[in-house]
CSV table of C-alpha atoms and ligand atoms in Angstrom, one decimal:
chain,number,residue,atom,x,y,z
A,1,MET,CA,3.6,18.1,-22.4
A,2,PRO,CA,1.6,17.3,-20.0
A,3,ALA,CA,2.6,18.2,-16.6
A,4,ASN,CA,2.9,14.8,-16.2
A,5,ALA,CA,4.3,12.7,-19.4
A,6,LYS,CA,7.0,10.6,-17.7
A,7,SER,CA,3.8,9.1,-15.9
A,8,LEU,CA,2.1,8.5,-18.4
A,9,GLU,CA,4.4,6.8,-19.9
A,10,ILE,CA,5.5,4.6,-17.4
A,11,LEU,CA,1.8,3.8,-17.1
A,12,GLU,CA,1.5,2.5,-21.1
A,13,HIS,CA,5.1,0.4,-20.2
A,14,ASN,CA,3.3,-1.8,-17.6
A,15,ARG,CA,-0.1,-2.0,-19.0
A,16,ALA,CA,2.0,-4.7,-21.0
A,17,HIS,CA,2.6,-6.2,-17.8
A,18,ILE,CA,-0.1,-5.7,-15.3
A,19,PRO,CA,-3.5,-5.7,-16.1
A,20,GLY,CA,-4.7,-2.2,-15.9
A,21,GLY,CA,-1.3,-1.4,-15.5
A,22,VAL,CA,-1.5,-0.2,-12.1
A,23,VAL,CA,-0.8,-3.4,-8.8
A,24,SER,CA,-4.3,-2.9,-7.1
A,25,ILE,CA,-7.0,-1.0,-9.3
A,26,ASN,CA,-8.2,0.5,-6.2
A,27,ARG,CA,-5.4,2.9,-7.4
A,28,ALA,CA,-6.1,3.2,-10.6
A,29,THR,CA,-6.1,7.3,-10.2
A,30,GLN,CA,-7.2,10.5,-12.5
A,31,PRO,CA,-4.6,12.7,-12.9
A,32,GLU,CA,-2.6,10.0,-13.6
A,33,LEU,CA,0.1,9.8,-11.6
A,34,VAL,CA,3.4,7.7,-10.8
A,35,PHE,CA,5.0,8.4,-7.2
A,36,VAL,CA,9.1,7.5,-7.0
A,37,LYS,CA,9.7,8.9,-3.9
A,38,GLY,CA,7.8,9.7,-0.4
A,39,GLU,CA,9.9,12.1,2.7
A,40,GLY,CA,7.7,13.3,5.5
A,41,ALA,CA,4.7,15.0,4.8
A,42,ARG,CA,5.0,14.4,0.8
A,43,ILE,CA,4.5,12.8,-2.3
A,44,PHE,CA,7.3,13.6,-5.4
A,45,ASP,CA,6.0,12.5,-8.7
A,46,ALA,CA,7.9,10.9,-11.9
A,47,ASP,CA,7.3,14.3,-13.3
A,48,GLY,CA,9.9,16.0,-10.0
A,49,ASN,CA,6.0,18.0,-9.0
A,50,SER,CA,6.0,17.5,-5.2
A,51,TYR,CA,2.3,17.0,-2.9
A,52,LEU,CA,1.3,17.9,0.5
A,53,ASP,CA,0.0,14.2,1.3
A,54,TYR,CA,-2.7,13.9,3.1
A,55,HIS,CA,-3.2,9.9,1.4
A,56,GLY,CA,-1.2,8.8,3.4
A,57,ALA,CA,-1.5,5.3,1.2
A,58,PHE,CA,-4.8,4.4,2.6
A,59,ALA,CA,-4.0,6.1,6.1
A,60,PRO,CA,-1.1,3.3,7.5
A,61,HIS,CA,1.5,6.5,6.6
A,62,PHE,CA,0.9,7.6,10.2
A,63,LEU,CA,4.2,8.9,11.3
A,64,GLY,CA,5.0,10.8,7.8
A,65,HIS,CA,6.6,8.4,4.7
A,66,ASN,CA,10.1,6.4,5.0
A,67,ASP,CA,10.0,8.3,9.3
A,68,PRO,CA,13.8,7.9,9.7
A,69,ASP,CA,13.5,6.5,13.4
A,70,VAL,CA,11.3,3.1,11.6
A,71,THR,CA,14.1,3.2,8.8
A,72,GLU,CA,17.2,3.2,11.1
A,73,ALA,CA,15.1,0.8,12.6
A,74,VAL,CA,14.4,-1.8,9.7
A,75,ILE,CA,17.9,-1.1,8.2
A,76,ARG,CA,19.9,-2.5,11.4
A,77,VAL,CA,18.2,-5.5,12.1
A,78,LEU,CA,19.0,-6.1,8.2
A,79,ARG,CA,22.5,-5.7,9.1
A,80,ASP,CA,22.6,-7.4,12.4
A,81,GLY,CA,22.0,-10.6,9.9
A,82,ALA,CA,18.3,-11.5,11.4
A,83,SER,CA,16.3,-13.5,8.6
A,84,LEU,CA,12.8,-15.5,8.3
A,85,TYR,CA,13.0,-19.0,10.1
A,86,GLY,CA,9.6,-20.3,9.5
A,87,SER,CA,11.2,-22.6,11.8
A,88,GLY,CA,10.0,-21.6,16.5
A,89,THR,CA,9.4,-18.1,17.5
A,90,THR,CA,11.7,-15.2,18.0
A,91,THR,CA,12.7,-12.2,20.3
A,92,LEU,CA,11.1,-9.4,17.8
A,93,GLU,CA,7.4,-11.4,17.9
A,94,GLY,CA,7.7,-11.8,21.3
A,95,ARG,CA,8.5,-7.7,21.6
A,96,LEU,CA,5.4,-6.0,19.4
A,97,ALA,CA,3.1,-8.9,21.2
A,98,ASP,CA,4.3,-7.4,24.4
A,99,LEU,CA,3.6,-4.1,23.5
A,100,ILE,CA,0.5,-4.9,22.0
A,101,CYS,CA,-1.0,-5.9,25.2
A,102,GLU,CA,0.8,-2.6,26.2
A,103,CYS,CA,-0.7,-0.4,24.4
A,104,VAL,CA,-4.4,-2.1,24.9
A,105,PRO,CA,-4.8,-3.2,27.9
A,106,TRP,CA,-7.9,-5.7,27.8
A,107,ILE,CA,-5.7,-7.1,25.2
A,108,GLU,CA,-3.7,-10.6,26.5
A,109,SER,CA,-2.7,-12.4,23.2
A,110,VAL,CA,-1.6,-11.3,19.7
A,111,GLN,CA,-1.1,-13.5,16.6
A,112,LEU,CA,0.1,-11.8,13.9
A,113,LEU,CA,-0.1,-11.8,10.2
A,114,ASN,CA,0.6,-9.1,6.8
A,115,THR,CA,-2.2,-7.2,5.9
A,116,GLY,CA,-5.1,-7.0,7.5
A,117,SER,CA,-7.7,-8.5,5.4
A,118,GLU,CA,-5.7,-11.0,6.5
A,119,ALA,CA,-6.4,-10.2,10.1
A,120,THR,CA,-10.2,-9.9,9.4
A,121,TYR,CA,-10.1,-13.3,7.1
A,122,GLN,CA,-8.6,-14.6,10.6
A,123,ALA,CA,-11.4,-13.3,13.1
A,124,ILE,CA,-14.4,-13.8,11.2
A,125,ARG,CA,-13.0,-17.8,11.4
A,126,LEU,CA,-12.5,-17.4,14.4
A,127,ALA,CA,-15.9,-16.2,15.9
A,128,ARG,CA,-17.8,-19.2,13.2
A,129,ALA,CA,-15.1,-21.8,14.8
A,130,VAL,CA,-15.6,-20.3,18.4
A,131,THR,CA,-19.8,-20.4,18.3
A,132,GLY,CA,-19.9,-22.9,15.2
A,133,ARG,CA,-22.3,-20.5,13.4
A,134,ASP,CA,-22.0,-19.3,9.9
A,135,HIS,CA,-23.4,-15.8,9.6
A,136,VAL,CA,-22.0,-12.6,9.9
A,137,ILE,CA,-22.9,-9.3,9.9
A,138,VAL,CA,-21.1,-5.7,8.1
A,139,MET,CA,-21.6,-2.7,8.0
A,140,GLN,CA,-22.7,-0.5,4.5
A,141,GLY,CA,-19.8,1.6,4.0
A,142,GLY,CA,-17.4,0.0,5.5
A,143,TYR,CA,-14.8,-1.7,4.0
A,144,ASN,CA,-12.9,-5.3,5.8
A,145,GLY,CA,-10.8,-6.4,3.3
A,146,TRP,CA,-11.0,-8.0,-0.4
A,147,HIS,CA,-12.0,-12.3,0.9
A,148,ASN,CA,-15.5,-13.0,0.6
A,149,ASP,CA,-17.1,-12.9,3.6
A,150,VAL,CA,-16.1,-8.8,3.7
A,151,ALA,CA,-16.2,-7.6,-0.1
A,152,CYS,CA,-19.9,-7.9,-0.2
A,153,ASN,CA,-20.0,-4.1,-0.4
A,154,LEU,CA,-18.9,-1.7,-0.3
A,155,MET,CA,-20.8,2.2,-1.8
A,156,THR,CA,-23.3,0.4,-2.7
A,157,PRO,CA,-25.0,2.4,-5.5
A,158,LEU,CA,-29.0,3.8,-3.9
A,159,ALA,CA,-30.8,2.5,-6.7
A,160,THR,CA,-29.0,-1.0,-5.5
A,161,LEU,CA,-29.9,-0.5,-2.0
A,162,GLY,CA,-33.3,1.4,-2.7
A,163,PRO,CA,-34.8,3.5,-0.2
A,164,ARG,CA,-33.8,3.6,4.0
A,165,VAL,CA,-34.6,-0.3,5.3
A,166,SER,CA,-34.9,-0.4,9.2
A,167,PRO,CA,-35.2,-3.1,11.0
A,168,GLY,CA,-33.7,-5.7,8.2
A,169,GLU,CA,-30.8,-6.0,5.5
A,170,TYR,CA,-30.1,-4.0,1.7
A,171,PRO,CA,-29.8,-6.1,-1.4
A,172,PHE,CA,-26.1,-5.4,-2.1
A,173,LEU,CA,-23.6,-5.3,-4.4
A,174,PRO,CA,-20.7,-7.4,-3.9
A,175,ILE,CA,-16.8,-5.2,-4.8
A,176,SER,CA,-16.0,-8.6,-6.6
A,177,ALA,CA,-17.0,-11.0,-8.6
A,178,GLY,CA,-17.0,-14.4,-8.1
A,179,ILE,CA,-18.6,-14.5,-4.8
A,180,PRO,CA,-19.8,-17.8,-4.7
A,181,GLU,CA,-23.6,-17.8,-4.2
A,182,ALA,CA,-23.8,-20.1,-0.9
A,183,HIS,CA,-21.2,-17.3,0.9
A,184,ARG,CA,-23.1,-14.6,-0.2
A,185,ALA,CA,-26.2,-16.2,1.6
A,186,LEU,CA,-24.5,-16.0,4.9
A,187,VAL,CA,-23.2,-12.2,4.9
A,188,HIS,CA,-25.9,-9.9,6.4
A,189,PRO,CA,-25.3,-5.9,5.9
A,190,VAL,CA,-27.3,-3.5,7.5
A,191,ASN,CA,-26.7,0.1,8.5
A,192,PHE,CA,-24.1,1.9,10.8
A,193,ASN,CA,-25.7,2.8,14.2
A,194,ASP,CA,-29.1,1.1,13.9
A,195,LEU,CA,-29.5,-1.5,16.3
A,196,ASP,CA,-33.0,-3.2,15.2
A,197,SER,CA,-31.0,-3.9,12.4
A,198,VAL,CA,-28.3,-6.4,13.6
A,199,GLU,CA,-31.4,-7.2,16.8
A,200,TRP,CA,-33.4,-8.5,13.5
A,201,VAL,CA,-30.0,-10.4,11.4
A,202,CYS,CA,-29.6,-12.0,14.5
A,203,LYS,CA,-33.9,-13.3,15.4
A,204,LYS,CA,-33.9,-14.4,11.6
A,205,TYR,CA,-29.9,-16.2,11.4
A,206,PRO,CA,-27.6,-17.9,13.7
A,207,VAL,CA,-24.8,-15.3,13.8
A,208,ALA,CA,-21.8,-16.4,14.2
A,209,GLY,CA,-20.4,-12.0,14.1
A,210,LEU,CA,-20.4,-8.8,13.2
A,211,ILE,CA,-17.3,-6.9,12.4
A,212,THR,CA,-17.3,-3.5,11.7
A,213,GLU,CA,-15.1,-0.8,12.4
A,214,PRO,CA,-15.9,0.9,14.9
A,215,ILE,CA,-15.8,4.6,13.5
A,216,LEU,CA,-16.4,4.5,9.1
A,217,GLN,CA,-13.5,5.0,7.2
A,218,ASN,CA,-14.0,4.1,4.5
A,219,ILE,CA,-16.2,6.6,3.7
A,220,GLY,CA,-14.8,9.6,5.1
A,221,ILE,CA,-15.4,9.7,9.3
A,222,VAL,CA,-19.6,8.4,10.5
A,223,HIS,CA,-19.2,8.2,13.9
A,224,PRO,CA,-21.1,5.9,15.5
A,225,LYS,CA,-23.6,7.6,18.1
A,226,PRO,CA,-23.9,7.6,21.3
A,227,GLY,CA,-24.8,4.5,22.6
A,228,TYR,CA,-24.4,2.7,19.6
A,229,LEU,CA,-20.9,0.7,19.9
A,230,ALA,CA,-22.4,-0.6,23.9
A,231,GLY,CA,-25.6,-1.5,22.3
A,232,LEU,CA,-23.2,-3.5,20.2
A,233,ARG,CA,-21.7,-5.1,23.0
A,234,ALA,CA,-25.2,-5.2,24.6
A,235,LEU,CA,-26.5,-7.0,21.6
A,236,ALA,CA,-23.5,-9.4,21.3
A,237,ASP,CA,-23.7,-11.0,24.8
A,238,ARG,CA,-27.3,-10.9,24.4
A,239,TYR,CA,-27.9,-13.4,21.3
A,240,GLY,CA,-24.0,-14.9,21.9
A,241,PHE,CA,-22.1,-13.3,18.8
A,242,LEU,CA,-18.5,-12.1,18.5
A,243,LEU,CA,-18.0,-8.7,18.4
A,244,VAL,CA,-14.9,-7.8,16.1
A,245,PHE,CA,-13.3,-4.2,16.0
A,246,ASP,CA,-11.8,-3.7,12.1
A,247,GLU,CA,-9.0,-1.7,13.9
A,248,VAL,CA,-7.0,-1.6,10.3
A,249,LYS,CA,-7.4,1.7,10.0
A,250,THR,CA,-8.1,3.2,13.1
A,251,GLY,CA,-5.8,1.2,15.7
A,252,PHE,CA,-2.4,3.1,16.6
A,253,ARG,CA,-4.5,6.3,14.5
A,254,HIS,CA,-6.3,7.9,17.5
A,255,ALA,CA,-3.8,5.9,20.4
A,256,PRO,CA,-2.6,3.7,21.5
A,257,GLY,CA,-5.1,1.6,22.6
A,258,GLY,CA,-7.2,1.7,19.1
A,259,TYR,CA,-11.1,4.4,19.4
A,260,ALA,CA,-12.2,1.8,21.6
A,261,SER,CA,-10.4,2.6,24.3
A,262,LEU,CA,-11.7,6.0,23.6
A,263,ALA,CA,-15.0,4.5,23.4
A,264,GLY,CA,-14.6,2.5,26.4
A,265,VAL,CA,-16.2,-0.3,24.6
A,266,THR,CA,-14.8,-3.4,24.8
A,267,PRO,CA,-14.7,-5.6,21.6
A,268,ASP,CA,-14.1,-9.9,21.5
A,269,VAL,CA,-12.0,-9.3,19.3
A,270,ALA,CA,-9.8,-6.0,17.2
A,271,VAL,CA,-7.6,-6.7,13.8
A,272,TYR,CA,-4.8,-3.8,13.8
A,273,GLY,CA,-3.1,-3.2,10.5
A,274,LYS,CA,-1.8,0.3,8.6
A,275,ALA,CA,-0.2,3.1,11.5
A,276,LEU,CA,0.4,-0.1,13.2
A,277,ALA,CA,3.2,-0.6,11.1
A,278,ASN,CA,4.2,3.1,9.5
A,279,GLY,CA,3.7,1.3,6.0
A,280,TYR,CA,5.1,-1.8,6.8
A,281,PRO,CA,3.3,-4.6,5.7
A,282,MET,CA,2.4,-5.2,9.5
A,283,ALA,CA,-1.3,-6.3,11.0
A,284,ALA,CA,-2.4,-8.1,14.1
A,285,ILE,CA,-5.4,-10.3,15.7
A,286,ALA,CA,-5.9,-9.4,19.7
A,287,GLY,CA,-8.4,-10.6,22.1
A,288,LYS,CA,-8.3,-12.4,25.6
A,289,ARG,CA,-5.9,-15.8,25.9
A,290,ALA,CA,-9.8,-18.0,26.2
A,291,LEU,CA,-10.0,-17.3,22.6
A,292,MET,CA,-7.0,-16.6,21.1
A,293,ASP,CA,-5.7,-19.7,22.7
A,294,TRP,CA,-8.3,-21.1,19.8
A,295,PHE,CA,-5.2,-20.7,16.9
A,296,ALA,CA,-3.1,-23.1,19.2
A,297,HIS,CA,-6.2,-25.6,20.3
A,298,PRO,CA,-4.9,-29.5,21.8
A,299,ASP,CA,-7.8,-30.9,19.5
A,300,LEU,CA,-6.9,-30.7,16.5
A,301,SER,CA,-10.5,-30.8,15.4
A,302,LYS,CA,-11.2,-27.4,17.3
A,303,ARG,CA,-7.7,-25.6,16.3
A,304,VAL,CA,-8.3,-22.3,13.9
A,305,LEU,CA,-5.7,-22.6,11.4
A,306,LEU,CA,-3.5,-19.5,11.0
A,307,ALA,CA,-0.1,-19.4,8.8
A,308,GLY,CA,1.6,-17.6,6.8
A,309,THR,CA,5.2,-18.2,5.4
A,310,TYR,CA,6.3,-14.1,6.2
A,311,ASN,CA,3.9,-14.2,9.4
A,312,ALA,CA,6.2,-11.9,11.6
A,313,HIS,CA,8.9,-11.0,9.2
A,314,PRO,CA,12.2,-9.5,11.0
A,315,VAL,CA,11.2,-6.0,8.9
A,316,PRO,CA,7.5,-5.4,9.5
A,317,THR,CA,8.5,-6.9,13.3
A,318,VAL,CA,11.2,-4.3,14.1
A,319,ALA,CA,9.5,-2.0,11.9
A,320,ALA,CA,6.2,-1.9,14.5
A,321,ILE,CA,8.1,-1.9,17.3
A,322,ALA,CA,9.9,1.4,16.3
A,323,THR,CA,6.5,2.4,15.2
A,324,ILE,CA,4.9,1.9,18.9
A,325,GLU,CA,8.3,2.5,20.8
A,326,ARG,CA,7.4,6.6,19.2
A,327,LEU,CA,3.4,7.2,19.6
A,328,LEU,CA,4.6,5.8,23.2
A,329,ALA,CA,7.7,8.5,24.0
A,330,ASN,CA,6.9,11.8,25.7
A,331,GLY,CA,3.9,10.8,27.2
A,332,GLY,CA,2.2,10.0,23.3
A,333,GLU,CA,3.3,13.9,21.9
A,334,VAL,CA,2.5,12.8,18.9
A,335,TYR,CA,-0.7,12.6,19.4
A,336,ARG,CA,-0.9,15.7,20.7
A,337,ARG,CA,0.5,17.5,18.1
A,338,VAL,CA,-1.6,15.1,15.5
A,339,GLU,CA,-4.4,16.9,17.1
A,340,SER,CA,-3.9,19.8,17.7
A,341,LEU,CA,-3.2,20.6,13.4
A,342,GLY,CA,-6.4,18.6,13.1
A,343,GLU,CA,-7.9,21.2,15.1
A,344,ARG,CA,-6.1,23.7,13.2
A,345,MET,CA,-7.0,21.7,9.8
A,346,GLU,CA,-10.8,21.6,10.8
A,347,ALA,CA,-11.3,25.2,12.4
A,348,GLY,CA,-9.8,26.6,9.1
A,349,LEU,CA,-12.2,24.4,6.1
A,350,LYS,CA,-15.4,25.2,8.3
A,351,ALA,CA,-13.9,29.5,8.5
A,352,LEU,CA,-13.4,28.8,4.6
A,353,LEU,CA,-16.4,26.7,3.5
A,354,ALA,CA,-18.2,29.1,5.8
A,355,LYS,CA,-17.0,32.2,3.9
A,356,ALA,CA,-18.1,30.8,0.8
A,357,GLY,CA,-21.7,30.1,1.4
A,358,ILE,CA,-21.2,26.1,0.8
A,359,THR,CA,-23.4,23.5,2.7
A,360,ALA,CA,-21.0,21.6,4.2
A,361,LYS,CA,-20.0,19.3,6.7
A,362,VAL,CA,-16.2,18.8,8.0
A,363,VAL,CA,-15.8,15.4,10.1
A,364,ARG,CA,-12.8,14.4,11.9
A,365,GLN,CA,-11.8,12.2,14.1
A,366,GLY,CA,-8.1,13.4,15.5
A,367,SER,CA,-5.9,13.5,12.5
A,368,ALA,CA,-8.4,11.5,10.0
A,369,TRP,CA,-10.8,14.5,8.2
A,370,CYS,CA,-13.7,14.4,5.2
A,371,THR,CA,-15.3,17.5,4.1
A,372,TYR,CA,-19.3,16.3,2.9
A,373,PHE,CA,-21.3,18.6,1.2
A,374,MET,CA,-24.2,18.4,2.7
A,375,ASP,CA,-26.1,19.9,6.0
A,376,HIS,CA,-25.3,17.2,8.0
A,377,ALA,CA,-23.2,14.6,9.2
A,378,PRO,CA,-23.6,11.7,7.4
A,379,VAL,CA,-24.8,8.9,10.1
A,380,ASP,CA,-24.9,5.8,7.9
A,381,TRP,CA,-23.6,4.8,4.2
A,382,HIS,CA,-27.1,5.2,3.0
A,383,ASP,CA,-28.0,8.6,4.5
A,384,LEU,CA,-23.9,9.4,2.9
A,385,ALA,CA,-25.4,8.7,-0.5
A,386,SER,CA,-28.5,9.8,-0.5
A,387,ASN,CA,-27.5,13.5,0.1
A,388,HIS,CA,-23.6,14.3,-0.6
A,389,ASP,CA,-22.2,15.9,-3.7
A,390,ALA,CA,-20.1,14.0,-5.0
A,391,VAL,CA,-19.1,15.7,-7.8
A,392,ARG,CA,-18.6,18.5,-5.9
A,393,ASP,CA,-16.7,16.4,-3.6
A,394,GLU,CA,-14.3,14.7,-6.9
A,395,ARG,CA,-14.0,18.0,-8.4
A,396,MET,CA,-12.5,19.6,-5.4
A,397,ARG,CA,-10.2,17.0,-5.0
A,398,ARG,CA,-8.8,17.4,-8.6
A,399,ALA,CA,-8.2,21.0,-8.0
A,400,MET,CA,-6.4,20.0,-5.1
A,401,ILE,CA,-3.9,18.4,-5.9
A,402,GLU,CA,-3.4,20.6,-9.1
A,403,GLN,CA,-2.2,23.0,-6.4
A,404,GLY,CA,0.5,20.3,-4.9
A,405,VAL,CA,-2.4,18.7,-2.2
A,406,TYR,CA,-2.8,14.9,-3.2
A,407,PHE,CA,-6.5,14.3,-1.7
A,408,PHE,CA,-7.3,11.0,-3.4
A,409,PRO,CA,-9.4,12.0,-6.3
A,410,LEU,CA,-12.6,9.6,-5.3
A,411,GLN,CA,-15.8,10.8,-2.6
A,412,THR,CA,-15.3,10.6,0.2
A,413,LYS,CA,-12.0,9.4,0.7
A,414,GLN,CA,-10.3,10.2,5.1
A,415,CYS,CA,-7.5,12.4,5.0
A,416,SER,CA,-5.1,11.5,7.3
A,417,LEU,CA,-2.2,14.1,8.5
A,418,SER,CA,1.0,13.5,10.1
A,419,ALA,CA,3.4,13.7,12.9
A,420,ALA,CA,5.5,14.7,10.2
A,421,HIS,CA,2.6,17.1,8.8
A,422,THR,CA,3.6,21.3,10.3
A,423,GLU,CA,0.9,24.6,10.5
A,424,ALA,CA,2.7,25.7,7.9
A,425,ASP,CA,1.5,23.0,5.5
A,426,VAL,CA,-2.2,22.7,7.1
A,427,ASP,CA,-1.8,26.8,6.7
A,428,TYR,CA,-0.7,26.4,2.3
A,429,THR,CA,-3.8,23.7,2.6
A,430,LEU,CA,-6.3,25.8,3.6
A,431,ALA,CA,-5.3,28.3,1.2
A,432,ALA,CA,-5.6,25.9,-1.8
A,433,PHE,CA,-8.8,24.5,-0.8
A,434,GLY,CA,-9.9,28.4,0.3
A,435,GLU,CA,-9.3,28.1,-4.0
A,436,SER,CA,-10.4,24.4,-4.9
A,437,VAL,CA,-14.4,25.9,-3.0
A,438,GLY,CA,-14.2,29.5,-4.0
B,501,LIG,C1,-11.0,-1.1,8.3
B,501,LIG,C2,-9.2,-1.7,6.9
B,501,LIG,N1,-9.9,-2.9,7.4
B,501,LIG,C3,-9.6,-4.0,6.4
B,501,LIG,C4,-8.9,-2.9,5.7
B,501,LIG,C5,-8.0,-4.2,4.4
B,501,LIG,O1,-6.2,-4.6,4.8
B,501,LIG,P1,-5.8,-4.7,3.4
B,501,LIG,O2,-5.9,-4.1,2.3
B,501,LIG,O3,-4.0,-4.2,4.2
B,501,LIG,O4,-5.7,-5.9,3.7
B,501,LIG,C6,-8.3,-2.5,5.4
B,501,LIG,C7,-8.0,-1.7,4.0
B,501,LIG,O5,-7.8,-0.8,3.5
B,501,LIG,C8,-9.2,-1.0,6.0
B,501,LIG,O6,-9.7,0.2,5.7
């Protein structure tokens, strides 16, 4: 009997009524595992196997699975009888907005949503409303959600991209069918770290906004070059578009003020999700009051519609409050802890790769890292797609899973430590990595 027999049985059952057998087809993986429990740094599958988890459900579990403080806050709010009213404001949403503004000093005003995609959607709509323009710039290798404007490209194959282009934009392969041609014409993907291409697009089209993760984290970890984010800020000011930092993956994970606070560059709008509520569906769009007030504009022809039956539902709202309170506790002890675990992991991985004589680069930002099988850290998706050994990467990931360490089995997917991981977990992971690449 295969080690995943029970998982296969559940998958087979679910295929009857769910396309592909799985909700969100990007979760369909090899090996086919069905997880039934998460606790701290570990996840457990239906066949009774346990894994050290570095996938973290695409990164929200920054405190670890089912963090006791967050769980307690959720149970308490339900016991207290809080419900969803859909009428008027609540003290909980006010408290969460206060906390977000406390964490990110440049932010004056916040709106709450359920998912990162909703937040990026609203950011682009806001940019169009405020500027009266339609075109948007996105990044090759960036992921900002599933809606039409941003689902135009992610890991577009080299065969479609063709040779490196700068300045300019690439042909792209939407990651979804059903995006209208007219819509595609408004979206301009450029290379990350390429200011000339941003300027090239601005000279050609009336650009409403540029949305980017300030450090790409959906193709591993691609750092901005020194001066790049400040250069985007300067171009936004020169050409009058809104600079939107998508901090859905980086916000609250890298610092309370997000990656923007580490980079020292202030966007016009930022969006958050994931680590904000440690695994509960909560997202935020935030910025200066003058901009955010467009969501409540007294002139209805200018008001940007932001609505949602479940926005600021009490369960994810208290989860976010409890998460942020933990992140701010003891002078940010959580961040110091994951940084030290991250350092241990990075040093260990580098030593193992050197010992095995493998050409590779380990790139890390705090709790998140990626191993690239190429001779330099990639500067953008084109560079990565041209040089990274994807086959070796996926082979390594499957070998890790066989040893009880869950790296998402798709090339360059970021690994994420949580505050629930321990030094012993890191050491176990390193031993498994040694076996996987040796
Ligand atoms: C940077 C970034 N932006 C936006 C999103 C979309 O968030 P959600 O899946 O909550 O809609 C994601 C999801 O992975 C993301 O990584």
